[in-house]
PDB file of C-alpha atoms in Angstrom:
ATOM      1  CA  MET A   1     129.462  92.291  96.732  1.00  0.00           C
ATOM      2  CA  ARG A   2     128.682  93.730  93.722  1.00  0.00           C
ATOM      3  CA  ILE A   3     125.258  92.048  92.586  1.00  0.00           C
ATOM      4  CA  ALA A   4     124.533  92.593  96.212  1.00  0.00           C
ATOM      5  CA  THR A   5     124.912  96.475  95.826  1.00  0.00           C
ATOM      6  CA  LEU A   6     122.409  96.307  92.621  1.00  0.00           C
ATOM      7  CA  LEU A   7     119.879  94.305  94.970  1.00  0.00           C
ATOM      8  CA  LEU A   8     119.874  96.437  97.891  1.00  0.00           C
ATOM      9  CA  PRO A   9     116.770  99.509  96.179  1.00  0.00           C
ATOM     10  CA  PHE A  10     114.806  96.640  95.195  1.00  0.00           C
ATOM     11  CA  ILE A  11     115.020  94.724  98.083  1.00  0.00           C
ATOM     12  CA  VAL A  12     114.636  98.019 100.548  1.00  0.00           C
ATOM     13  CA  ALA A  13     111.401  98.683  98.447  1.00  0.00           C
ATOM     14  CA  SER A  14     110.513  95.253  98.532  1.00  0.00           C
ATOM     15  CA  CYS A  15     110.250  95.857 102.303  1.00  0.00           C
ATOM     16  CA  LYS A  16     108.952  99.104 102.758  1.00  0.00           C
ATOM     17  CA  GLN A  17     105.714  97.165 100.202  1.00  0.00           C
ATOM     18  CA  ALA A  18     105.436  95.130 103.324  1.00  0.00           C
ATOM     19  CA  THR A  19     105.407  97.352 106.030  1.00  0.00           C
ATOM     20  CA  GLN A  20     102.860  98.808 103.759  1.00  0.00           C
ATOM     21  CA  ASN A  21     100.663  96.026 103.169  1.00  0.00           C
ATOM     22  CA  GLU A  22     101.062  95.259 107.205  1.00  0.00           C
ATOM     23  CA  LYS A  23     100.125  98.602 107.489  1.00  0.00           C
ATOM     24  CA  GLN A  24      96.841  98.590 105.171  1.00  0.00           C
ATOM     25  CA  ILE A  25      96.060  95.307 106.539  1.00  0.00           C
ATOM     26  CA  SER A  26      95.488  96.758 110.279  1.00  0.00           C
ATOM     27  CA  ALA A  27      94.061  99.360 109.561  1.00  0.00           C
ATOM     28  CA  LEU A  28      91.266  96.698 107.914  1.00  0.00           C
ATOM     29  CA  LYS A  29      91.357  94.598 111.033  1.00  0.00           C
ATOM     30  CA  ARG A  30      90.835  97.302 112.712  1.00  0.00           C
ATOM     31  CA  GLN A  31      87.645  99.065 111.185  1.00  0.00           C
ATOM     32  CA  ALA A  32      86.336  95.296 110.844  1.00  0.00           C
ATOM     33  CA  ASP A  33      86.727  95.051 114.462  1.00  0.00           C
ATOM     34  CA  SER A  34      84.540  97.854 115.465  1.00  0.00           C
ATOM     35  CA  ILE A  35      82.332  96.787 112.858  1.00  0.00           C
ATOM     36  CA  ALA A  36      81.786  93.515 114.532  1.00  0.00           C
ATOM     37  CA  THR A  37      81.925  94.678 117.988  1.00  0.00           C
ATOM     38  CA  VAL A  38      79.193  97.456 117.072  1.00  0.00           C
ATOM     39  CA  SER A  39      77.309  94.569 115.625  1.00  0.00           C
ATOM     40  CA  GLN A  40      77.037  92.146 118.705  1.00  0.00           C
ATOM     41  CA  MET A  41      76.891  94.878 120.908  1.00  0.00           C
ATOM     42  CA  ILE A  42      73.616  95.787 119.223  1.00  0.00           C
ATOM     43  CA  LEU A  43      72.092  92.803 118.929  1.00  0.00           C
ATOM     44  CA  LEU A  44      72.654  91.980 122.526  1.00  0.00           C
ATOM     45  CA  GLN A  45      70.857  95.222 123.904  1.00  0.00           C
ATOM     46  CA  ASN A  46      67.963  93.848 121.534  1.00  0.00           C
ATOM     47  CA  VAL A  47      68.169  91.049 123.257  1.00  0.00           C
ATOM     48  CA  ALA A  48      68.179  92.379 126.749  1.00  0.00           C
ATOM     49  CA  GLY A  49      65.579  94.793 125.592  1.00  0.00           C
ATOM     50  CA  ALA A  50      63.388  91.553 125.153  1.00  0.00           C
ATOM     51  CA  ILE A  51      64.246  89.824 127.998  1.00  0.00           C
ATOM     52  CA  GLN A  52      63.789  92.450 130.494  1.00  0.00           C
ATOM     53  CA  LYS A  53      59.832  93.627 128.646  1.00  0.00           C
ATOM     54  CA  GLY A  54      58.729  89.544 128.113  1.00  0.00           C
ATOM     55  CA  GLY A  55      61.205  87.278 129.926  1.00  0.00           C
ATOM     56  CA  ILE A  56      63.752  84.966 128.000  1.00  0.00           C
ATOM     57  CA  ASP A  57      61.245  82.546 126.170  1.00  0.00           C
ATOM     58  CA  TYR A  58      60.007  86.482 124.491  1.00  0.00           C
ATOM     59  CA  ALA A  59      63.543  86.632 123.668  1.00  0.00           C
ATOM     60  CA  VAL A  60      63.510  83.451 121.914  1.00  0.00           C
ATOM     61  CA  GLU A  61      60.539  84.984 119.922  1.00  0.00           C
ATOM     62  CA  PHE A  62      62.143  87.778 119.127  1.00  0.00           C
ATOM     63  CA  CYS A  63      65.265  86.338 117.837  1.00  0.00           C
ATOM     64  CA  ASN A  64      63.428  84.284 115.301  1.00  0.00           C
ATOM     65  CA  ILE A  65      61.792  87.484 114.345  1.00  0.00           C
ATOM     66  CA  GLN A  66      64.042  90.192 114.150  1.00  0.00           C
ATOM     67  CA  ALA A  67      68.095  88.919 114.769  1.00  0.00           C
ATOM     68  CA  MET A  68      68.578  88.111 110.976  1.00  0.00           C
ATOM     69  CA  PRO A  69      66.664  91.806 109.740  1.00  0.00           C
ATOM     70  CA  LEU A  70      68.558  93.703 112.771  1.00  0.00           C
ATOM     71  CA  THR A  71      71.901  92.493 111.614  1.00  0.00           C
ATOM     72  CA  ASP A  72      70.848  93.011 107.991  1.00  0.00           C
ATOM     73  CA  SER A  73      70.238  96.763 108.843  1.00  0.00           C
ATOM     74  CA  ILE A  74      73.562  96.319 110.586  1.00  0.00           C
ATOM     75  CA  ALA A  75      75.315  95.894 107.386  1.00  0.00           C
ATOM     76  CA  GLU A  76      73.237  98.285 105.052  1.00  0.00           C
ATOM     77  CA  GLY A  77      73.858 101.018 107.451  1.00  0.00           C
ATOM     78  CA  LEU A  78      77.461 100.449 107.887  1.00  0.00           C
ATOM     79  CA  ASN A  79      77.615  99.537 103.971  1.00  0.00           C
ATOM     80  CA  VAL A  80      79.209  96.550 104.751  1.00  0.00           C
ATOM     81  CA  TYR A  81      78.295  92.743 104.176  1.00  0.00           C
ATOM     82  CA  ILE A  82      77.654  90.517 107.548  1.00  0.00           C
ATOM     83  CA  GLN A  83      77.079  87.346 108.352  1.00  0.00           C
ATOM     84  CA  ARG A  84      76.752  85.082 112.011  1.00  0.00           C
ATOM     85  CA  LEU A  85      78.093  81.748 111.066  1.00  0.00           C
ATOM     86  CA  SER A  86      78.252  78.469 113.201  1.00  0.00           C
ATOM     87  CA  ASP A  87      78.471  74.680 112.929  1.00  0.00           C
ATOM     88  CA  LYS A  88      76.185  74.775 115.471  1.00  0.00           C
ATOM     89  CA  ASN A  89      73.207  76.939 114.236  1.00  0.00           C
ATOM     90  CA  ARG A  90      70.020  77.908 115.811  1.00  0.00           C
ATOM     91  CA  ASN A  91      68.895  79.608 112.142  1.00  0.00           C
ATOM     92  CA  PRO A  92      69.425  77.532 109.113  1.00  0.00           C
ATOM     93  CA  ALA A  93      70.742  80.933 107.572  1.00  0.00           C
ATOM     94  CA  ASN A  94      73.330  81.005 110.064  1.00  0.00           C
ATOM     95  CA  ALA A  95      74.686  77.736 108.563  1.00  0.00           C
ATOM     96  CA  ILE A  96      78.315  77.055 107.206  1.00  0.00           C
ATOM     97  CA  LYS A  97      77.644  76.778 103.777  1.00  0.00           C
ATOM     98  CA  THR A  98      80.531  77.755 101.509  1.00  0.00           C
ATOM     99  CA  GLN A  99      84.649  75.519 101.870  1.00  0.00           C
ATOM    100  CA  ALA A 100      85.996  78.457 103.152  1.00  0.00           C
ATOM    101  CA  ASP A 101      83.920  79.725 105.762  1.00  0.00           C
ATOM    102  CA  SER A 102      84.671  76.591 106.432  1.00  0.00           C
ATOM    103  CA  LEU A 103      88.351  76.488 106.563  1.00  0.00           C
ATOM    104  CA  ALA A 104      87.923  79.919 108.464  1.00  0.00           C
ATOM    105  CA  TRP A 105      85.494  78.219 111.042  1.00  0.00           C
ATOM    106  CA  LYS A 106      88.935  75.492 111.455  1.00  0.00           C
ATOM    107  CA  LYS A 107      91.167  78.389 111.574  1.00  0.00           C
ATOM    108  CA  ILE A 108      88.869  80.353 114.352  1.00  0.00           C
ATOM    109  CA  LYS A 109      88.246  76.766 116.407  1.00  0.00           C
ATOM    110  CA  SER A 110      92.200  76.968 116.507  1.00  0.00           C
ATOM    111  CA  LYS A 111      93.398  80.084 117.420  1.00  0.00           C
ATOM    112  CA  LYS A 112      89.968  81.836 118.725  1.00  0.00           C
ATOM    113  CA  ALA A 113      91.726  84.740 117.004  1.00  0.00           C
ATOM    114  CA  ASP A 114      90.384  87.625 114.438  1.00  0.00           C
ATOM    115  CA  PHE A 115      91.836  87.271 111.465  1.00  0.00           C
ATOM    116  CA  ILE A 116      91.801  88.780 107.909  1.00  0.00           C
ATOM    117  CA  GLU A 117      91.086  86.081 104.880  1.00  0.00           C
ATOM    118  CA  GLN A 118      91.316  86.584 100.996  1.00  0.00           C
ATOM    119  CA  HIS A 119      88.666  84.117  99.129  1.00  0.00           C
ATOM    120  CA  ASN A 120      89.705  82.911  96.101  1.00  0.00           C
ATOM    121  CA  ASN A 121      87.661  84.861  93.887  1.00  0.00           C
ATOM    122  CA  GLY A 122      89.017  88.299  95.549  1.00  0.00           C
ATOM    123  CA  GLU A 123      86.975  88.816  98.355  1.00  0.00           C
ATOM    124  CA  VAL A 124      88.704  89.729 101.212  1.00  0.00           C
ATOM    125  CA  TYR A 125      86.708  88.867 104.583  1.00  0.00           C
ATOM    126  CA  TYR A 126      87.083  89.700 108.414  1.00  0.00           C
ATOM    127  CA  TYR A 127      86.283  86.803 110.755  1.00  0.00           C
ATOM    128  CA  LYS A 128      85.801  86.755 113.948  1.00  0.00           C
ATOM    129  CA  PRO A 129      84.677  84.523 116.922  1.00  0.00           C
ATOM    130  CA  ILE A 130      82.333  85.046 119.030  1.00  0.00           C
ATOM    131  CA  LEU A 131      81.885  83.202 122.772  1.00  0.00           C
ATOM    132  CA  ILE A 132      79.759  82.775 125.014  1.00  0.00           C
ATOM    133  CA  ALA A 133      80.215  85.447 127.000  1.00  0.00           C
ATOM    134  CA  MET A 134      77.374  85.887 129.605  1.00  0.00           C
ATOM    135  CA  PRO A 135      75.441  84.055 131.975  1.00  0.00           C
ATOM    136  CA  THR A 136      72.073  85.066 130.270  1.00  0.00           C
ATOM    137  CA  CYS A 137      73.766  83.559 126.768  1.00  0.00           C
ATOM    138  CA  VAL A 138      73.669  79.928 128.405  1.00  0.00           C
ATOM    139  CA  LYS A 139      69.427  80.662 129.181  1.00  0.00           C
ATOM    140  CA  CYS A 140      69.394  79.606 125.597  1.00  0.00           C
ATOM    141  CA  HIS A 141      72.433  78.020 124.165  1.00  0.00           C
ATOM    142  CA  GLY A 142      73.074  76.041 127.682  1.00  0.00           C
ATOM    143  CA  GLY A 143      72.918  72.448 128.623  1.00  0.00           C
ATOM    144  CA  LYS A 144      68.937  70.795 129.359  1.00  0.00           C
ATOM    145  CA  SER A 145      69.974  72.143 132.934  1.00  0.00           C
ATOM    146  CA  ASP A 146      70.582  75.497 132.156  1.00  0.00           C
ATOM    147  CA  ILE A 147      67.655  76.029 129.797  1.00  0.00           C
ATOM    148  CA  ALA A 148      64.128  76.191 131.581  1.00  0.00           C
ATOM    149  CA  GLU A 149      61.418  73.939 129.708  1.00  0.00           C
ATOM    150  CA  SER A 150      59.302  76.745 128.837  1.00  0.00           C
ATOM    151  CA  THR A 151      62.110  78.062 126.778  1.00  0.00           C
ATOM    152  CA  GLN A 152      63.541  74.714 125.064  1.00  0.00           C
ATOM    153  CA  ASN A 153      59.674  74.450 124.246  1.00  0.00           C
ATOM    154  CA  SER A 154      60.105  78.125 122.401  1.00  0.00           C
ATOM    155  CA  ILE A 155      63.047  76.823 121.085  1.00  0.00           C
ATOM    156  CA  THR A 156      62.177  73.775 119.594  1.00  0.00           C
ATOM    157  CA  GLN A 157      58.841  75.617 118.429  1.00  0.00           C
ATOM    158  CA  LYS A 158      60.635  77.948 116.672  1.00  0.00           C
ATOM    159  CA  TYR A 159      63.445  76.509 115.433  1.00  0.00           C
ATOM    160  CA  PRO A 160      62.933  72.398 114.944  1.00  0.00           C
ATOM    161  CA  GLY A 161      66.439  71.778 113.560  1.00  0.00           C
ATOM    162  CA  ASP A 162      68.354  73.977 116.926  1.00  0.00           C
ATOM    163  CA  LYS A 163      72.032  72.819 117.211  1.00  0.00           C
ATOM    164  CA  ALA A 164      73.023  75.451 118.971  1.00  0.00           C
ATOM    165  CA  VAL A 165      72.887  74.083 122.523  1.00  0.00           C
ATOM    166  CA  ASN A 166      75.021  72.301 124.998  1.00  0.00           C
ATOM    167  CA  TYR A 167      77.428  75.895 125.134  1.00  0.00           C
ATOM    168  CA  LYS A 168      79.067  76.647 128.542  1.00  0.00           C
ATOM    169  CA  MET A 169      80.887  80.150 129.527  1.00  0.00           C
ATOM    170  CA  GLY A 170      83.860  81.224 127.292  1.00  0.00           C
ATOM    171  CA  ASP A 171      82.926  78.447 124.656  1.00  0.00           C
ATOM    172  CA  LEU A 172      83.293  79.615 120.915  1.00  0.00           C
ATOM    173  CA  ARG A 173      79.468  80.100 119.753  1.00  0.00           C
ATOM    174  CA  GLY A 174      80.260  81.368 115.857  1.00  0.00           C
ATOM    175  CA  MET A 175      81.962  83.697 114.351  1.00  0.00           C
ATOM    176  CA  TRP A 176      81.680  87.186 112.716  1.00  0.00           C
ATOM    177  CA  LYS A 177      82.199  87.228 109.166  1.00  0.00           C
ATOM    178  CA  ILE A 178      82.464  90.950 107.786  1.00  0.00           C
ATOM    179  CA  LYS A 179      83.102  91.671 104.136  1.00  0.00           C
ATOM    180  CA  LEU A 180      85.678  94.134 103.210  1.00  0.00           C
ATOM    181  CA  LYS A 181      85.826  96.983 100.292  1.00  0.00           C
TER     182      LYS A 181
END
């Protein structure tokens, strides 16, 4: 009994620290989720604008030229590191390349929920699923019957190694990766 009494302050302090860590993680998660949401919204608005301006085929060209620089400018403006990754990438720069990202992808696929992960090098990342959430998405990322022939030709020309097809509404398309500071 005497040992338990002596250890009680340490146990209470330990619990407080765990609660404080949980609060910090929760705050980081909210911040990173906001960054991912804003990034997704900006990309979708720009793609919608491209579709409105010149149709789906024009949007393929827009994405080929502007998607990466747009993501980079969002990251720079928010002073963070942002990536979009997928096992079925269209742009080779969006391929999953590291073991840590591969493990994160497996976790995203099984849980379909966002999470924070600390890599072996101590860096902390936020991962969030990207879903096929709008019917317009399948016009470029759906099956053969969803993608117009001219659009498929544009995709093949711009992305010869394209793997980002055969999705249906609600499917997991990729994941956001945001480095937290």
